[in-house]
Amino acid sequence: MNINKNYKNLEQSYLFSTVARKVSEFASKNPDKKIIRLGIGDVTLPLCKAVTEALHKAVDEMGVQSTFRGYGPEQGYDFLRTAVQKYYAKRNVELNLDEIFISDGAKSDLGNILDLFDKDNTVLVPDPVYPVYVDTNIMNSRKVIFADANGDNCFLPMPDKNIKADIIYICSPNNPTGAVYNKEQLKEWVNYALAQKAVILFDSAYECFISDKELPRSIYEIEGAKECAIEFCSLSKTAGFTGTRCGYTIVPEALGKLNKMWLRRQTTKFNGVPYIIQRGAEAVFSEEGQREIKENINYYKENAKVISDTLKSCNIWHVGGKHSPYIWLRCPNNMKSWEFFDYLLENAQVVGTPGSGFGRNGEGYFRLTSFGSKENTLEAMKRLEKILK
Ligand code: MLT
């Protein structure tokens, strides 16, 4: 047998695994030190009441003969797809149920979707961005080119007509920078994709953090997007499902064969998200669920403000945190990303994510997450002030 040699072209380990390994090495050498983790974007608030009640009810149903369920539809139960459909309809985006596919989260589908595309497509990825886009394409030996995101373009690269791309990734609100495209900017990307006959893979995992009503939360708010875009969303960050696992992917019928191909792929390689979890996810879209998750998002946004205020007081350049749970900062004293990571861990026992892990343009930057508890965020910022002011 021959192994997939493309794996040799990947970094030795996935960004967040490297961070976790470094932190656990530090922890074992310094067992008395309290480490505050503001690295990986993992939520800390528990699931909201509407969700846990629905989960309990579904567990009970599974223990009763008349309501027990075995295999479910691979693309998700109609009750959840209908809830997602209504959620989009509130923003005047009409979707057919057949266009909505329930997933176990955006990360898996962002990788799995590549099954539908030939290896010789050219992939355009913003830099810096969520590392899964690049890594999954390297695994398949696809050519990856980059759209530079930097301070000059407010971390929102725009299309360049002279560059030919077949698969385009967009993450808005952006992970890691927190930058959000407005409707006019997204329209330019849609026009570019249509002209190039390319597909946009739109990651909207952080859409719930958008507080400005004018900013688009779905690419389908842009005319023409259904003819060129697949959208991935997740309940991880919006409803605390990082450990519970549920999300949804929209593959519009206007994309032609791709919709049926995705169904074919999912029915072959996936057995669907558990019934119990889908009932919990359905509750996220109820009136009570929406109210409760908004409270949680506001809690994280207050943390983001605490982080931002502290960085301001330390004169550290930063963006994000307004429409996103992430704060993107320039490392002080021209430190490199991993250098600052070590410095913070050693001197303040605060963990963040090195910007260079998100791409070449992330070098010299650093990401902090607002997903910690309020107490830990306040404590971490106190420690930062002490060493950086
Ligand atoms: C992040 O911290 O960037 C995310 O938590 C990673 C993910 O969603 O997989």
Short mmCIF file of C-alpha atoms and ligand atoms in Angstrom, two decimals:
data_model
loop_
_atom_site.label_atom_id
_atom_site.label_comp_id
_atom_site.label_asym_id
_atom_site.label_seq_id
_atom_site.Cartn_x
_atom_site.Cartn_y
_atom_site.Cartn_z
CA MET A 1 0.00 0.00 0.00
CA ASN A 2 1.05 3.58 -0.62
CA ILE A 3 0.25 6.21 1.94
CA ASN A 4 -1.18 9.63 1.07
CA LYS A 5 2.08 11.53 0.68
CA ASN A 6 0.32 14.88 0.87
CA TYR A 7 0.25 14.55 4.64
CA LYS A 8 4.00 15.25 4.54
CA ASN A 9 3.14 18.75 3.37
CA LEU A 10 1.12 19.55 6.49
CA GLU A 11 2.48 21.09 9.67
CA GLN A 12 3.36 18.29 12.06
CA SER A 13 0.18 18.80 14.08
CA TYR A 14 -3.04 20.79 13.80
CA LEU A 15 -2.73 24.33 15.22
CA PHE A 16 -4.94 23.80 18.26
CA SER A 17 -3.32 20.43 19.05
CA THR A 18 0.09 22.12 19.09
CA VAL A 19 -1.24 24.81 21.44
CA ALA A 20 -2.79 22.15 23.71
CA ARG A 21 0.45 20.15 23.80
CA LYS A 22 2.54 23.20 24.72
CA VAL A 23 0.08 24.16 27.47
CA SER A 24 -0.01 20.68 28.95
CA GLU A 25 3.84 20.53 28.96
CA PHE A 26 3.91 23.86 30.82
CA ALA A 27 1.20 22.68 33.24
CA SER A 28 3.04 19.49 34.13
CA LYS A 29 6.24 21.49 34.88
CA ASN A 30 4.31 24.14 36.86
CA PRO A 31 1.53 22.29 38.69
CA ASP A 32 0.96 25.16 41.15
CA LYS A 33 0.23 27.79 38.47
CA LYS A 34 -3.35 28.54 37.44
CA ILE A 35 -3.50 28.66 33.64
CA ILE A 36 -6.25 30.71 31.96
CA ARG A 37 -7.14 29.43 28.51
CA LEU A 38 -8.20 32.05 25.97
CA GLY A 39 -6.83 30.05 23.05
CA ILE A 40 -9.18 27.69 21.22
CA GLY A 41 -12.66 29.15 20.69
CA ASP A 42 -14.38 26.75 23.04
CA VAL A 43 -17.47 27.98 24.89
CA THR A 44 -17.73 27.86 28.68
CA LEU A 45 -21.39 28.67 29.37
CA PRO A 46 -23.64 25.61 29.68
CA LEU A 47 -26.34 24.74 27.17
CA CYS A 48 -29.41 26.90 27.66
CA LYS A 49 -32.55 25.64 29.43
CA ALA A 50 -34.66 25.31 26.27
CA VAL A 51 -32.01 22.97 24.83
CA THR A 52 -31.46 20.80 27.91
CA GLU A 53 -35.22 20.35 28.34
CA ALA A 54 -35.55 19.21 24.73
CA LEU A 55 -32.58 16.85 25.15
CA HIS A 56 -34.12 15.27 28.28
CA LYS A 57 -37.43 14.80 26.53
CA ALA A 58 -35.74 13.17 23.55
CA VAL A 59 -33.77 10.82 25.81
CA ASP A 60 -37.05 9.70 27.38
CA GLU A 61 -38.58 9.12 23.95
CA MET A 62 -35.64 6.89 23.03
CA GLY A 63 -36.37 4.69 26.06
CA VAL A 64 -39.98 4.04 25.08
CA GLN A 65 -40.92 1.49 22.40
CA SER A 66 -43.50 3.66 20.66
CA THR A 67 -41.20 6.72 20.31
CA PHE A 68 -37.84 4.99 19.90
CA ARG A 69 -35.92 5.88 16.71
CA GLY A 70 -33.18 3.99 14.91
CA TYR A 71 -31.44 5.27 11.78
CA GLY A 72 -32.65 8.72 10.85
CA PRO A 73 -32.46 10.52 7.52
CA GLU A 74 -28.78 11.21 6.75
CA GLN A 75 -29.56 14.79 5.81
CA GLY A 76 -31.38 15.45 9.09
CA TYR A 77 -34.92 15.19 10.44
CA ASP A 78 -37.56 17.40 8.83
CA PHE A 79 -38.38 19.04 12.18
CA LEU A 80 -34.86 20.51 12.43
CA ARG A 81 -34.56 21.34 8.74
CA THR A 82 -37.89 23.17 8.99
CA ALA A 83 -36.60 25.14 12.00
CA VAL A 84 -33.50 26.13 9.99
CA GLN A 85 -35.69 27.03 7.01
CA LYS A 86 -37.78 29.38 9.19
CA TYR A 87 -34.64 30.89 10.70
CA TYR A 88 -33.44 31.88 7.22
CA ALA A 89 -36.93 33.04 6.17
CA LYS A 90 -36.79 35.64 8.96
CA ARG A 91 -33.99 37.26 6.98
CA ASN A 92 -35.92 36.86 3.71
CA VAL A 93 -33.84 33.95 2.52
CA GLU A 94 -36.11 31.28 1.05
CA LEU A 95 -34.70 27.75 1.18
CA ASN A 96 -36.23 24.42 0.17
CA LEU A 97 -35.92 21.65 2.72
CA ASP A 98 -33.85 19.66 0.21
CA GLU A 99 -31.22 22.39 0.30
CA ILE A 100 -30.66 22.04 4.06
CA PHE A 101 -28.36 19.31 5.38
CA ILE A 102 -27.90 18.77 9.12
CA SER A 103 -24.30 18.08 10.10
CA ASP A 104 -22.21 17.37 13.16
CA GLY A 105 -20.62 20.81 12.84
CA ALA A 106 -19.08 23.10 10.26
CA LYS A 107 -15.53 21.74 10.58
CA SER A 108 -16.43 18.26 9.33
CA ASP A 109 -18.50 19.49 6.42
CA LEU A 110 -15.91 22.08 5.38
CA GLY A 111 -13.51 19.18 4.93
CA ASN A 112 -16.01 16.65 3.61
CA ILE A 113 -17.41 18.94 0.90
CA LEU A 114 -14.12 18.59 -0.96
CA ASP A 115 -15.25 15.09 -1.99
CA LEU A 116 -17.38 16.88 -4.60
CA PHE A 117 -14.50 18.66 -6.30
CA ASP A 118 -11.76 17.49 -8.59
CA LYS A 119 -8.17 17.60 -7.38
CA ASP A 120 -7.04 19.96 -10.10
CA ASN A 121 -9.19 22.88 -8.94
CA THR A 122 -7.37 25.98 -7.72
CA VAL A 123 -8.40 27.05 -4.24
CA LEU A 124 -8.38 30.66 -3.07
CA VAL A 125 -8.08 31.12 0.67
CA PRO A 126 -7.82 34.34 2.65
CA ASP A 127 -4.68 34.62 4.75
CA PRO A 128 -4.96 34.59 7.76
CA VAL A 129 -7.92 32.25 8.24
CA TYR A 130 -9.24 29.13 10.01
CA PRO A 131 -6.52 26.53 9.22
CA VAL A 132 -8.97 23.76 8.29
CA TYR A 133 -9.49 25.25 4.78
CA VAL A 134 -5.83 25.00 3.83
CA ASP A 135 -5.07 21.72 5.62
CA THR A 136 -7.97 19.81 4.07
CA ASN A 137 -6.92 20.92 0.59
CA ILE A 138 -3.26 20.04 1.20
CA MET A 139 -4.43 16.53 2.17
CA ASN A 140 -5.94 16.30 -1.32
CA SER A 141 -2.97 17.92 -3.13
CA ARG A 142 -5.03 20.82 -4.42
CA LYS A 143 -3.27 24.01 -5.45
CA VAL A 144 -3.92 26.69 -2.81
CA ILE A 145 -3.41 30.38 -3.50
CA PHE A 146 -3.94 33.17 -1.00
CA ALA A 147 -5.85 36.44 -0.80
CA ASP A 148 -3.85 38.69 1.50
CA ALA A 149 -5.74 40.05 4.49
CA ASN A 150 -3.89 42.76 6.36
CA GLY A 151 -4.25 46.06 8.14
CA ASP A 152 -4.40 47.91 4.79
CA ASN A 153 -7.59 46.17 3.69
CA CYS A 154 -8.98 45.92 7.25
CA PHE A 155 -8.45 42.14 7.00
CA LEU A 156 -11.10 41.94 4.25
CA PRO A 157 -9.40 40.99 0.98
CA MET A 158 -11.38 41.72 -2.17
CA PRO A 159 -11.39 39.68 -5.41
CA ASP A 160 -8.76 40.27 -8.05
CA LYS A 161 -10.15 39.67 -11.57
CA ASN A 162 -6.69 38.70 -12.81
CA ILE A 163 -6.57 35.71 -10.50
CA LYS A 164 -8.28 32.50 -11.57
CA ALA A 165 -9.83 30.46 -8.78
CA ASP A 166 -12.31 27.57 -8.77
CA ILE A 167 -13.03 27.17 -5.06
CA ILE A 168 -13.13 30.27 -2.87
CA TYR A 169 -13.31 30.25 0.92
CA ILE A 170 -14.89 33.15 2.79
CA CYS A 171 -15.28 33.29 6.55
CA SER A 172 -17.39 36.22 7.77
CA PRO A 173 -17.28 37.17 10.62
CA ASN A 174 -13.72 36.11 10.14
CA ASN A 175 -11.86 33.66 12.27
CA PRO A 176 -9.33 34.86 13.49
CA THR A 177 -9.58 38.61 12.82
CA GLY A 178 -13.28 39.26 13.56
CA ALA A 179 -13.60 41.30 10.33
CA VAL A 180 -17.05 41.20 8.64
CA TYR A 181 -17.87 41.81 4.98
CA ASN A 182 -20.70 44.23 4.23
CA LYS A 183 -23.29 43.51 1.53
CA GLU A 184 -21.49 45.47 -1.21
CA GLN A 185 -18.23 43.67 -0.55
CA LEU A 186 -19.89 40.26 -0.54
CA LYS A 187 -21.68 41.18 -3.77
CA GLU A 188 -18.25 41.71 -5.37
CA TRP A 189 -17.22 38.22 -4.31
CA VAL A 190 -20.45 36.75 -5.66
CA ASN A 191 -19.98 38.55 -8.99
CA TYR A 192 -16.39 37.36 -9.16
CA ALA A 193 -17.38 33.74 -8.44
CA LEU A 194 -20.17 33.84 -11.03
CA ALA A 195 -17.81 35.29 -13.65
CA GLN A 196 -15.17 32.64 -12.89
CA LYS A 197 -17.74 29.81 -12.64
CA ALA A 198 -16.26 29.19 -9.21
CA VAL A 199 -17.91 28.04 -6.02
CA ILE A 200 -17.76 30.00 -2.76
CA LEU A 201 -17.55 27.98 0.46
CA PHE A 202 -19.01 30.44 2.93
CA ASP A 203 -18.33 29.77 6.60
CA SER A 204 -20.90 31.59 8.73
CA ALA A 205 -20.13 29.87 12.04
CA TYR A 206 -19.99 33.23 13.85
CA GLU A 207 -23.06 34.87 12.25
CA CYS A 208 -24.87 35.22 15.59
CA PHE A 209 -22.20 37.60 16.82
CA ILE A 210 -23.09 40.23 14.21
CA SER A 211 -24.73 43.11 16.02
CA ASP A 212 -25.24 45.50 13.10
CA LYS A 213 -28.52 44.75 11.26
CA GLU A 214 -27.07 46.04 7.99
CA LEU A 215 -24.31 43.44 7.90
CA PRO A 216 -25.13 40.14 6.13
CA ARG A 217 -25.32 37.02 8.29
CA SER A 218 -25.79 34.69 5.36
CA ILE A 219 -24.29 34.90 1.88
CA TYR A 220 -27.78 34.22 0.50
CA GLU A 221 -28.75 37.75 1.51
CA ILE A 222 -26.74 38.67 -1.61
CA GLU A 223 -28.41 38.38 -5.01
CA GLY A 224 -26.92 35.62 -7.15
CA ALA A 225 -25.32 33.78 -4.21
CA LYS A 226 -27.50 30.70 -4.59
CA GLU A 227 -25.93 30.16 -8.01
CA CYS A 228 -22.39 30.10 -6.64
CA ALA A 229 -22.25 29.50 -2.87
CA ILE A 230 -22.47 26.73 -0.30
CA GLU A 231 -22.95 27.93 3.28
CA PHE A 232 -21.72 26.18 6.44
CA CYS A 233 -23.05 27.04 9.84
CA SER A 234 -22.64 25.56 13.27
CA LEU A 235 -24.39 25.72 16.61
CA SER A 236 -21.03 25.36 18.39
CA LYS A 237 -20.34 29.03 18.99
CA THR A 238 -23.88 30.32 18.78
CA ALA A 239 -25.55 27.87 21.16
CA GLY A 240 -22.70 26.19 23.03
CA PHE A 241 -22.70 22.97 20.96
CA THR A 242 -18.90 22.52 20.78
CA GLY A 243 -19.23 19.24 22.68
CA THR A 244 -22.78 18.42 21.61
CA ARG A 245 -22.05 18.67 17.87
CA CYS A 246 -24.63 19.98 15.44
CA GLY A 247 -24.60 22.35 12.49
CA TYR A 248 -26.05 22.71 9.01
CA THR A 249 -24.84 23.09 5.47
CA ILE A 250 -26.85 24.72 2.70
CA VAL A 251 -26.31 23.41 -0.81
CA PRO A 252 -28.72 25.32 -3.07
CA GLU A 253 -30.46 23.48 -5.90
CA ALA A 254 -29.43 26.37 -8.15
CA LEU A 255 -25.90 24.94 -7.92
CA GLY A 256 -27.02 22.14 -10.21
CA LYS A 257 -25.50 18.72 -9.67
CA LEU A 258 -23.79 19.66 -6.39
CA ASN A 259 -26.98 19.40 -4.34
CA LYS A 260 -27.67 15.80 -5.40
CA MET A 261 -23.99 14.90 -5.23
CA TRP A 262 -23.84 16.10 -1.61
CA LEU A 263 -26.91 14.04 -0.76
CA ARG A 264 -25.25 11.04 -2.42
CA ARG A 265 -22.05 11.66 -0.47
CA GLN A 266 -23.83 12.05 2.85
CA THR A 267 -26.07 9.02 2.42
CA THR A 268 -22.96 6.96 1.62
CA LYS A 269 -20.52 8.22 4.22
CA PHE A 270 -22.64 9.66 7.06
CA ASN A 271 -25.44 8.27 9.19
CA GLY A 272 -26.76 11.59 10.40
CA VAL A 273 -26.68 13.45 13.70
CA PRO A 274 -28.30 11.59 16.64
CA TYR A 275 -32.05 12.19 17.08
CA ILE A 276 -31.52 13.42 20.65
CA ILE A 277 -29.03 16.07 19.53
CA GLN A 278 -31.27 17.20 16.68
CA ARG A 279 -34.13 17.74 19.16
CA GLY A 280 -31.75 19.86 21.27
CA ALA A 281 -30.76 21.80 18.15
CA GLU A 282 -34.40 22.35 17.20
CA ALA A 283 -34.91 24.05 20.58
CA VAL A 284 -32.18 26.58 19.75
CA PHE A 285 -34.52 27.99 17.10
CA SER A 286 -37.53 28.27 19.42
CA GLU A 287 -38.46 31.69 20.78
CA GLU A 288 -37.14 30.80 24.21
CA GLY A 289 -33.98 29.24 22.79
CA GLN A 290 -33.23 32.33 20.70
CA ARG A 291 -33.71 34.58 23.73
CA GLU A 292 -31.46 32.42 25.88
CA ILE A 293 -28.63 32.09 23.36
CA LYS A 294 -28.66 35.88 22.84
CA GLU A 295 -28.05 36.31 26.57
CA ASN A 296 -25.07 33.98 26.30
CA ILE A 297 -23.69 35.79 23.27
CA ASN A 298 -24.01 39.10 25.12
CA TYR A 299 -22.08 37.62 28.03
CA TYR A 300 -19.21 36.74 25.68
CA LYS A 301 -19.41 40.17 24.08
CA GLU A 302 -18.95 41.77 27.49
CA ASN A 303 -15.82 39.66 27.91
CA ALA A 304 -14.66 40.90 24.51
CA LYS A 305 -15.12 44.47 25.70
CA VAL A 306 -13.08 43.78 28.84
CA ILE A 307 -10.27 42.39 26.66
CA SER A 308 -10.46 45.28 24.22
CA ASP A 309 -10.44 47.92 27.01
CA THR A 310 -7.40 46.30 28.60
CA LEU A 311 -5.50 46.20 25.31
CA LYS A 312 -6.39 49.85 24.72
CA SER A 313 -5.05 50.79 28.13
CA CYS A 314 -1.82 48.94 27.30
CA ASN A 315 -1.59 50.71 23.91
CA ILE A 316 -1.80 47.46 21.99
CA TRP A 317 -3.24 47.66 18.49
CA HIS A 318 -6.21 45.32 18.05
CA VAL A 319 -9.44 44.72 16.11
CA GLY A 320 -12.40 42.34 16.37
CA GLY A 321 -14.59 41.56 19.34
CA LYS A 322 -17.54 43.62 18.05
CA HIS A 323 -19.17 41.19 15.65
CA SER A 324 -17.10 38.24 16.69
CA PRO A 325 -15.87 36.43 19.81
CA TYR A 326 -12.25 36.95 18.75
CA ILE A 327 -9.86 39.82 19.43
CA TRP A 328 -6.95 40.08 17.03
CA LEU A 329 -3.97 41.99 18.32
CA ARG A 330 -0.50 42.98 17.20
CA CYS A 331 2.13 41.40 19.44
CA PRO A 332 3.84 44.06 21.55
CA ASN A 333 7.53 44.94 21.07
CA ASN A 334 7.60 43.36 17.60
CA MET A 335 7.45 39.89 19.09
CA LYS A 336 6.70 37.02 16.74
CA SER A 337 3.44 35.15 17.34
CA TRP A 338 4.89 32.05 18.99
CA GLU A 339 7.35 34.19 20.94
CA PHE A 340 4.43 36.15 22.41
CA PHE A 341 2.58 32.90 23.09
CA ASP A 342 5.53 31.64 25.19
CA TYR A 343 5.96 35.03 26.85
CA LEU A 344 2.30 35.15 27.96
CA LEU A 345 2.30 31.56 29.13
CA GLU A 346 5.54 31.92 31.10
CA ASN A 347 4.80 35.32 32.63
CA ALA A 348 1.03 35.47 33.00
CA GLN A 349 -0.11 31.86 32.48
CA VAL A 350 -2.57 33.12 29.88
CA VAL A 351 -3.05 31.07 26.71
CA GLY A 352 -3.93 32.62 23.36
CA THR A 353 -3.53 31.49 19.76
CA PRO A 354 -0.48 32.57 17.73
CA GLY A 355 -1.56 34.50 14.63
CA SER A 356 1.01 32.75 12.44
CA GLY A 357 -0.97 29.53 12.92
CA PHE A 358 -3.69 31.09 10.74
CA GLY A 359 -1.35 31.89 7.85
CA ARG A 360 1.74 33.81 6.79
CA ASN A 361 0.05 37.19 7.24
CA GLY A 362 -0.80 36.30 10.82
CA GLU A 363 2.86 36.43 11.85
CA GLY A 364 3.36 39.06 14.55
CA TYR A 365 -0.32 38.87 15.55
CA PHE A 366 -2.17 37.00 18.26
CA ARG A 367 -5.78 35.93 18.91
CA LEU A 368 -7.63 36.02 22.22
CA THR A 369 -11.09 34.54 22.65
CA SER A 370 -13.94 35.98 24.68
CA PHE A 371 -15.39 32.50 25.31
CA GLY A 372 -13.83 32.22 28.78
CA SER A 373 -15.76 32.82 31.98
CA LYS A 374 -16.15 36.42 33.12
CA GLU A 375 -14.01 35.76 36.22
CA ASN A 376 -11.18 34.20 34.21
CA THR A 377 -11.29 36.94 31.58
CA LEU A 378 -11.03 39.64 34.25
CA GLU A 379 -8.21 37.78 35.97
CA ALA A 380 -6.36 37.22 32.67
CA MET A 381 -6.62 40.91 31.80
CA LYS A 382 -5.30 41.91 35.22
CA ARG A 383 -2.29 39.68 34.60
CA LEU A 384 -1.81 41.15 31.11
CA GLU A 385 -1.89 44.70 32.43
CA LYS A 386 0.73 43.81 34.99
CA ILE A 387 3.24 42.59 32.40
CA LEU A 388 2.36 44.83 29.43
CA LYS A 389 1.56 48.27 30.81
C1 MLT B 1 -11.09 28.17 16.85
O1 MLT B 1 -10.68 28.38 17.98
O2 MLT B 1 -10.65 28.73 15.84
C2 MLT B 1 -12.19 27.19 16.70
O3 MLT B 1 -12.66 26.80 17.93
C3 MLT B 1 -11.78 26.01 16.00
C4 MLT B 1 -12.97 25.25 15.51
O4 MLT B 1 -14.08 25.74 15.51
O5 MLT B 1 -12.74 24.12 15.09
#
